Amino acid sequence: MSAWIVSRDHLDLLLTAALAWDITPPGEADRTGRMLWKENLASVAYRYPRDRDGDRPGPIDFRDRHVGTYRFQPYPGPVDPEVVAAAAASLACQSCEHPDWTSSVACRWTMHLREQATARIAAYLDQHGSVDPKRQTRGEQGWYVVFDLHGQEQIRCGDGWSVPDRGVFTRAIGLRTPAVARP
């Protein structure tokens, strides 16, 4: 399995949700981000033991010392639990390569955030409607349609795996079709 160092933006997205959902106290965002990045770095270093500082897969300008310099910057827009669930799953995948991951605070925190995001999806869909990938601008591929093993169509957020920009929440809300009122 491959692994890479997630970006500061990826951590900011997760912490924006964690603060909004009272998972992380406001004064702990920087410390929590540093803890998550440290586990992510440990995973990538374990997976690729020959890679050195500055050569690890991830952001081009990443250096190991950056882990200790993380400072939280909130994401704009309404926190979208579908995006957060995908981003949390990605962080877990990028951080699970080293043997201490499953017993780490970072693992428990990430799994808790993912569970909280997943639990909020239905209510969010009821309020804001589902994403319509056809509403994306030409060439944009942040959201896509997949079919599961039972042939059921599902909409998936690709943005969460790499968090390409800080507009993912505002872009996602713009792609949602209004929820249909239920009788």
XYZ file of N, CA and C in Angstrom:
549
model
N 0.840 -1.173 0.000
C 0.000 0.000 0.000
C 0.890 1.243 0.000
N 0.431 2.291 -0.645
C 1.204 3.531 -0.667
C 0.737 4.469 0.445
N 1.531 5.461 0.726
C 1.185 6.474 1.724
C 1.887 7.764 1.361
N 1.317 8.883 1.763
C 1.942 10.168 1.527
C 1.632 11.116 2.678
N 2.407 12.175 2.751
C 2.201 13.219 3.748
C 1.024 14.066 3.274
N 0.015 14.220 4.128
C -1.118 15.070 3.768
C -0.704 16.537 3.881
N -1.453 17.397 3.261
C -1.139 18.823 3.279
C -1.690 19.508 4.531
N -1.194 20.713 4.784
C -1.762 21.544 5.864
C -3.248 21.759 5.626
N -3.617 21.975 4.380
C -5.025 22.196 4.050
C -5.885 20.997 4.440
N -5.358 19.802 4.250
C -6.086 18.584 4.616
C -6.375 18.588 6.122
N -5.362 18.902 6.907
C -5.545 18.974 8.359
C -6.506 20.094 8.734
N -6.401 21.239 8.069
C -7.311 22.352 8.339
C -8.765 21.957 8.095
N -9.009 21.217 7.023
C -10.364 20.762 6.723
C -10.892 19.890 7.869
N -10.105 18.921 8.288
C -10.534 18.023 9.369
C -10.759 18.779 10.673
N -9.863 19.685 10.985
C -9.995 20.434 12.232
C -11.135 21.445 12.185
N -11.447 21.979 11.012
C -12.620 22.849 10.881
C -13.865 22.084 11.299
N -13.987 20.854 10.842
C -15.133 20.020 11.229
C -15.078 19.669 12.709
N -13.911 19.297 13.196
C -13.775 18.901 14.605
C -14.151 20.042 15.543
N -13.822 21.259 15.176
C -14.197 22.417 15.992
C -15.693 22.693 15.889
N -16.235 22.600 14.682
C -17.661 22.860 14.481
C -18.524 21.843 15.223
N -18.030 20.625 15.339
C -18.793 19.543 15.973
C -18.364 19.293 17.419
N -17.589 20.194 17.999
C -17.143 20.103 19.392
C -16.374 18.820 19.705
N -15.610 18.334 18.743
C -14.756 17.171 18.949
C -13.414 17.608 19.523
N -12.977 18.779 19.095
C -11.723 19.361 19.563
C -12.014 20.746 20.130
N -11.541 21.036 21.338
C -11.739 22.391 21.889
C -10.958 23.414 21.072
N -11.474 24.641 20.943
C -10.813 25.662 20.122
C -9.334 25.869 20.434
N -8.947 25.830 21.674
C -7.550 26.046 22.035
C -6.632 24.876 21.724
N -7.184 23.761 21.258
C -6.388 22.561 20.998
C -6.173 22.266 19.516
N -6.655 23.147 18.644
C -6.579 22.861 17.205
C -5.135 22.726 16.726
N -4.258 23.644 17.120
C -2.857 23.569 16.673
C -2.191 22.292 17.179
N -2.355 22.000 18.457
C -1.739 20.812 19.048
C -2.274 19.536 18.382
N -3.575 19.491 18.138
C -4.174 18.315 17.499
C -3.651 18.146 16.083
N -3.548 19.236 15.348
C -2.998 19.165 13.994
C -1.565 18.658 13.975
N -0.760 19.134 14.925
C 0.628 18.653 15.012
C 0.674 17.161 15.340
N -0.219 16.698 16.237
C -0.265 15.278 16.586
C -0.628 14.436 15.352
N -1.621 14.883 14.597
C -2.052 14.139 13.407
C -0.941 14.087 12.367
N -0.281 15.220 12.165
C 0.794 15.274 11.169
C 1.980 14.430 11.593
N 2.258 14.393 12.879
C 3.366 13.576 13.395
C 3.118 12.095 13.108
N 1.895 11.633 13.332
C 1.561 10.222 13.052
C 1.617 9.935 11.559
N 1.167 10.903 10.762
C 1.217 10.757 9.309
C 2.666 10.637 8.841
N 3.534 11.494 9.374
C 4.961 11.436 9.037
C 5.568 10.101 9.482
N 5.224 9.632 10.677
C 5.750 8.352 11.173
C 5.351 7.214 10.237
N 4.135 7.261 9.727
C 3.649 6.236 8.809
C 4.432 6.233 7.502
N 4.593 7.410 6.913
C 5.291 7.513 5.636
C 6.767 7.146 5.801
N 7.382 7.588 6.892
C 8.789 7.242 7.146
C 8.955 5.731 7.339
N 7.995 5.096 7.984
C 8.048 3.647 8.188
C 7.843 2.913 6.858
N 6.889 3.397 6.066
C 6.566 2.756 4.785
C 7.712 2.892 3.789
N 8.369 4.037 3.806
C 9.460 4.323 2.870
C 10.735 4.654 3.657
N 11.378 3.659 4.257
C 12.521 3.923 5.140
C 13.736 4.536 4.434
N 13.828 4.414 3.136
C 14.981 4.983 2.419
C 14.773 6.465 2.076
N 13.521 6.909 2.124
C 13.248 8.325 1.841
C 13.746 9.181 2.990
N 14.218 10.343 2.667
C 14.746 11.265 3.667
C 13.940 12.553 3.666
N 14.204 13.363 4.667
C 13.564 14.666 4.796
C 13.642 15.411 3.469
N 12.500 15.865 2.984
C 12.440 16.580 1.713
C 12.183 15.688 0.519
N 12.302 14.370 0.689
C 12.087 13.435 -0.419
C 10.858 12.551 -0.230
N 10.100 12.768 0.812
C 8.954 11.908 1.085
C 7.783 12.266 0.155
N 6.945 11.279 -0.179
C 5.770 11.593 -1.002
C 4.826 12.524 -0.240
N 4.337 13.524 -0.918
C 3.443 14.498 -0.317
C 3.698 15.871 -0.905
N 3.324 16.918 -0.177
C 3.551 18.271 -0.696
C 5.021 18.482 -1.056
N 5.257 19.098 -2.182
C 6.618 19.272 -2.700
C 7.525 19.999 -1.718
N 6.996 20.981 -1.033
C 7.831 21.775 -0.134
C 7.856 21.253 1.305
N 7.296 20.069 1.566
C 7.223 19.544 2.930
C 8.598 19.125 3.443
N 8.877 19.522 4.682
C 10.066 19.078 5.415
C 9.583 18.536 6.756
N 10.272 17.575 7.296
C 9.853 16.936 8.541
C 9.603 17.953 9.665
N 10.391 18.990 9.722
C 10.252 19.999 10.786
C 8.913 20.745 10.713
N 8.253 20.725 9.560
C 6.974 21.419 9.410
C 5.893 20.851 10.335
N 6.053 19.586 10.703
C 5.093 18.951 11.605
C 4.935 19.780 12.881
N 6.015 20.278 13.405
C 5.983 21.058 14.634
C 5.557 22.502 14.459
N 5.342 22.933 13.209
C 4.967 24.324 12.953
C 3.515 24.486 12.541
N 2.746 23.408 12.572
C 1.354 23.487 12.114
C 0.561 24.510 12.931
N -0.154 25.378 12.224
C -1.067 26.340 12.831
C -2.387 26.266 12.073
N -3.465 26.056 12.783
C -4.791 25.888 12.195
C -5.287 27.155 11.509
N -5.845 26.970 10.303
C -6.526 28.025 9.560
C -7.890 27.471 9.133
N -9.003 28.055 9.605
C -10.322 27.486 9.313
C -10.671 27.527 7.832
N -11.453 26.556 7.427
C -11.979 26.467 6.070
C -13.241 27.304 5.951
N -13.464 27.951 4.817
C -14.718 28.683 4.622
C -15.850 27.754 4.188
N -17.079 28.177 4.458
C -18.256 27.450 3.996
C -18.806 26.496 5.021
N -20.009 25.995 4.761
C -20.633 25.049 5.686
C -19.899 23.708 5.673
N -19.629 23.174 6.840
C -18.897 21.906 6.956
C -19.749 20.794 6.345
N -19.215 20.161 5.318
C -19.924 19.098 4.595
C -19.443 17.745 5.117
N -20.319 16.975 5.780
C -19.869 15.709 6.368
C -19.405 14.674 5.350
N -19.912 14.722 4.116
C -19.433 13.775 3.107
C -17.969 14.044 2.773
N -17.609 15.307 2.662
C -16.219 15.679 2.385
C -15.334 15.299 3.568
N -15.813 15.567 4.773
C -15.034 15.274 5.980
C -14.813 13.772 6.131
N -15.858 12.968 5.883
C -15.715 11.509 5.999
C -14.640 10.997 5.041
N -14.634 11.507 3.805
C -13.627 11.081 2.830
C -12.227 11.541 3.250
N -12.126 12.773 3.745
C -10.821 13.300 4.163
C -10.282 12.552 5.377
N -11.153 12.192 6.316
C -10.720 11.422 7.495
C -10.270 10.024 7.083
N -11.010 9.410 6.157
C -10.605 8.083 5.659
C -9.235 8.162 4.992
N -9.002 9.227 4.252
C -7.713 9.402 3.595
C -6.590 9.556 4.610
N -6.805 10.402 5.619
C -5.767 10.561 6.640
C -5.456 9.220 7.310
N -6.484 8.441 7.605
C -6.265 7.125 8.220
C -5.437 6.237 7.293
N -5.744 6.247 6.006
C -4.979 5.431 5.042
C -3.524 5.872 4.959
N -3.290 7.167 5.033
C -1.923 7.681 4.915
C -1.129 7.500 6.202
N -1.821 7.248 7.313
C -1.158 7.193 8.617
C -1.085 5.807 9.232
N -1.643 4.809 8.584
C -1.774 3.483 9.206
C -0.619 2.534 8.942
N 0.416 2.978 8.271
C 1.497 2.072 7.860
C 2.443 1.662 8.983
N 2.525 2.440 10.039
C 3.481 2.072 11.094
C 2.764 1.277 12.195
N 3.488 0.426 12.913
C 2.864 -0.514 13.847
C 2.152 0.121 15.042
N 2.458 1.361 15.400
C 1.836 1.989 16.562
C 0.552 2.760 16.227
N 0.173 2.802 14.964
C -0.992 3.589 14.553
C -2.260 3.183 15.292
N -2.585 1.910 15.328
C -3.878 1.494 15.893
C -4.022 1.801 17.375
N -2.929 1.969 18.085
C -3.012 2.297 19.511
C -2.796 3.787 19.782
N -2.704 4.576 18.729
C -2.395 6.004 18.899
C -3.647 6.846 19.158
N -3.431 7.967 19.817
C -4.501 8.949 20.020
C -4.958 9.477 18.663
N -4.033 9.658 17.736
C -4.368 10.152 16.400
C -5.337 9.209 15.695
N -5.132 7.906 15.824
C -6.041 6.928 15.225
C -7.429 7.057 15.833
N -7.504 7.091 17.145
C -8.813 7.206 17.804
C -9.510 8.510 17.409
N -8.755 9.606 17.369
C -9.329 10.895 17.000
C -9.878 10.852 15.571
N -9.073 10.317 14.645
C -9.462 10.257 13.234
C -10.688 9.366 13.035
N -10.716 8.215 13.696
C -11.865 7.323 13.570
C -13.124 7.962 14.170
N -12.971 8.662 15.287
C -14.106 9.341 15.911
C -14.651 10.432 14.977
N -13.761 11.210 14.391
C -14.204 12.250 13.460
C -14.929 11.626 12.270
N -14.381 10.548 11.739
C -15.022 9.881 10.592
C -16.400 9.352 10.975
N -16.528 8.765 12.154
C -17.825 8.281 12.620
C -18.821 9.427 12.775
N -18.352 10.546 13.338
C -19.227 11.707 13.515
C -19.660 12.271 12.160
N -18.748 12.329 11.213
C -19.090 12.812 9.875
C -20.127 11.896 9.230
N -19.894 10.600 9.297
C -20.814 9.631 8.691
C -22.198 9.733 9.319
N -22.256 9.903 10.628
C -23.543 10.013 11.325
C -24.304 11.279 10.929
N -23.617 12.298 10.449
C -24.258 13.572 10.090
C -24.693 13.643 8.624
N -24.285 12.708 7.814
C -24.550 12.793 6.377
C -26.043 12.818 6.065
N -26.825 11.931 6.628
C -28.257 11.866 6.290
C -28.964 13.183 6.597
N -28.729 13.747 7.762
C -29.367 15.013 8.125
C -28.904 16.134 7.190
N -27.634 16.122 6.829
C -27.108 17.145 5.925
C -27.771 17.040 4.556
N -27.940 15.804 4.070
C -28.615 15.600 2.786
C -30.068 16.058 2.852
N -30.729 15.786 3.969
C -32.109 16.244 4.130
C -32.200 17.763 4.069
N -31.220 18.425 4.630
C -31.245 19.885 4.688
C -30.779 20.537 3.382
N -29.722 19.994 2.778
C -29.093 20.670 1.641
C -29.258 19.953 0.304
N -29.753 18.729 0.310
C -29.878 17.967 -0.927
C -28.578 17.280 -1.301
N -28.658 16.427 -2.293
C -27.482 15.661 -2.704
C -26.681 16.425 -3.751
N -25.438 16.012 -3.901
C -24.556 16.601 -4.909
C -24.948 16.062 -6.278
N -24.977 16.939 -7.247
C -25.205 16.552 -8.637
C -23.892 16.789 -9.389
N -23.128 15.713 -9.645
C -21.823 15.892 -10.305
C -21.914 16.570 -11.666
N -23.087 16.507 -12.314
C -23.240 17.140 -13.627
C -23.224 18.667 -13.536
N -23.354 19.200 -12.334
C -23.336 20.652 -12.148
C -21.907 21.200 -12.036
N -20.914 20.320 -12.036
C -19.520 20.764 -11.978
C -19.165 21.500 -13.270
N -18.248 22.439 -13.160
C -17.791 23.130 -14.362
C -16.983 22.161 -15.221
N -16.896 22.475 -16.481
C -16.163 21.625 -17.428
C -14.739 21.375 -16.934
N -14.344 20.116 -16.876
C -13.003 19.738 -16.455
C -12.860 19.500 -14.959
N -13.834 19.934 -14.165
C -13.767 19.712 -12.722
C -14.204 18.286 -12.415
N -13.503 17.611 -11.513
C -13.843 16.236 -11.184
C -13.776 15.983 -9.692
N -14.235 16.922 -8.887
C -14.212 16.759 -7.441
C -15.221 15.731 -6.947
N -16.321 15.588 -7.682
C -17.368 14.631 -7.308
C -17.630 13.718 -8.492
N -17.909 12.476 -8.243
C -18.120 11.537 -9.323
C -19.124 10.457 -8.909
N -19.628 9.736 -9.908
C -20.605 8.668 -9.698
C -19.878 7.329 -9.761
N -20.165 6.447 -8.808
C -19.657 5.077 -8.825
C -20.830 4.134 -8.627
N -20.648 2.898 -9.011
C -21.664 1.873 -8.794
C -21.083 0.828 -7.864
N -21.826 0.484 -6.810
C -21.327 -0.493 -5.853
C -21.519 -1.911 -6.397
N -21.167 -2.899 -5.612
C -21.246 -4.297 -6.049
C -22.670 -4.752 -6.326
N -23.644 -4.024 -5.816
C -25.050 -4.362 -6.031
C -25.665 -3.552 -7.166
N -24.851 -2.793 -7.874
C -25.324 -1.989 -8.986
C -25.995 -0.689 -8.585
N -25.886 -0.326 -7.314
C -26.495 0.920 -6.832
C -25.563 2.100 -7.114
N -26.136 3.157 -7.658
C -25.363 4.362 -7.934
C -25.062 5.105 -6.636
N -23.827 5.544 -6.498
C -23.435 6.329 -5.338
C -22.594 7.509 -5.807
N -22.758 8.627 -5.143
C -21.973 9.822 -5.432
C -20.824 9.851 -4.423
N -19.625 10.056 -4.904
C -18.447 10.074 -4.031
C -17.693 11.384 -4.199
N -17.109 11.830 -3.105
C -16.282 13.031 -3.124
C -14.833 12.630 -3.301
N -14.236 13.051 -4.385
C -12.823 12.796 -4.618
C -11.952 13.843 -3.963
N -12.532 15.002 -3.650
C -11.754 16.082 -3.049
C -11.127 15.676 -1.733
N -11.812 14.860 -0.960
C -11.320 14.508 0.356
C -10.013 13.751 0.357
N -9.708 13.035 -0.723
C -8.484 12.246 -0.730
C -7.241 13.103 -0.806
N -7.344 14.224 -1.479
C -6.149 15.062 -1.590
C -6.407 16.514 -1.200
N -7.651 16.888 -0.959
C -8.037 18.248 -0.586
C -7.282 19.257 -1.458
N -7.683 19.387 -2.721
C -6.917 20.192 -3.667
C -6.962 21.701 -3.429
N -7.996 22.195 -2.760
C -8.058 23.628 -2.518
C -8.970 23.917 -1.335
N -8.915 25.143 -0.869
C -9.658 25.532 0.326
C -11.119 25.859 0.027
N -11.564 25.711 -1.211
C -12.947 26.003 -1.564
C -13.839 24.787 -1.622
N -13.390 23.656 -1.101
C -14.144 22.411 -1.276
C -15.527 22.468 -0.629
N -15.677 23.082 0.546
C -16.995 23.145 1.183
C -17.931 24.065 0.404
N -17.450 25.216 -0.008
C -18.307 26.139 -0.755
C -18.633 25.573 -2.131
N -17.678 24.892 -2.754
C -17.942 24.255 -4.047
C -18.974 23.137 -3.902
N -18.861 22.344 -2.836
C -19.797 21.233 -2.627
C -21.222 21.742 -2.423
N -21.390 22.808 -1.641
C -22.735 23.329 -1.414
C -23.323 23.856 -2.716
N -22.494 24.385 -3.595
C -22.954 24.872 -4.899
C -23.367 23.765 -5.846
N -22.898 22.554 -5.612
C -23.257 21.420 -6.474
C -24.480 20.663 -5.963
N -24.959 21.012 -4.793
C -26.092 20.296 -4.219
C -27.399 20.779 -4.848
N -28.281 19.824 -5.101
C -29.610 20.158 -5.586
C -30.502 20.340 -4.363
N -31.425 21.283 -4.420
C -32.261 21.520 -3.243
C -32.968 20.249 -2.789
N -33.035 20.085 -1.475
C -33.730 18.930 -0.903
C -35.211 19.033 -1.225
N -35.822 17.916 -1.547
C -37.253 17.867 -1.837
C -37.994 17.736 -0.512
N -38.977 18.615 -0.310
C -39.765 18.568 0.923
C -40.557 17.272 0.971
N -40.506 16.628 2.117
C -41.224 15.364 2.298
C -42.578 15.636 2.933
N -43.647 14.947 2.461
C -44.972 15.175 3.053
C -45.071 14.691 4.470
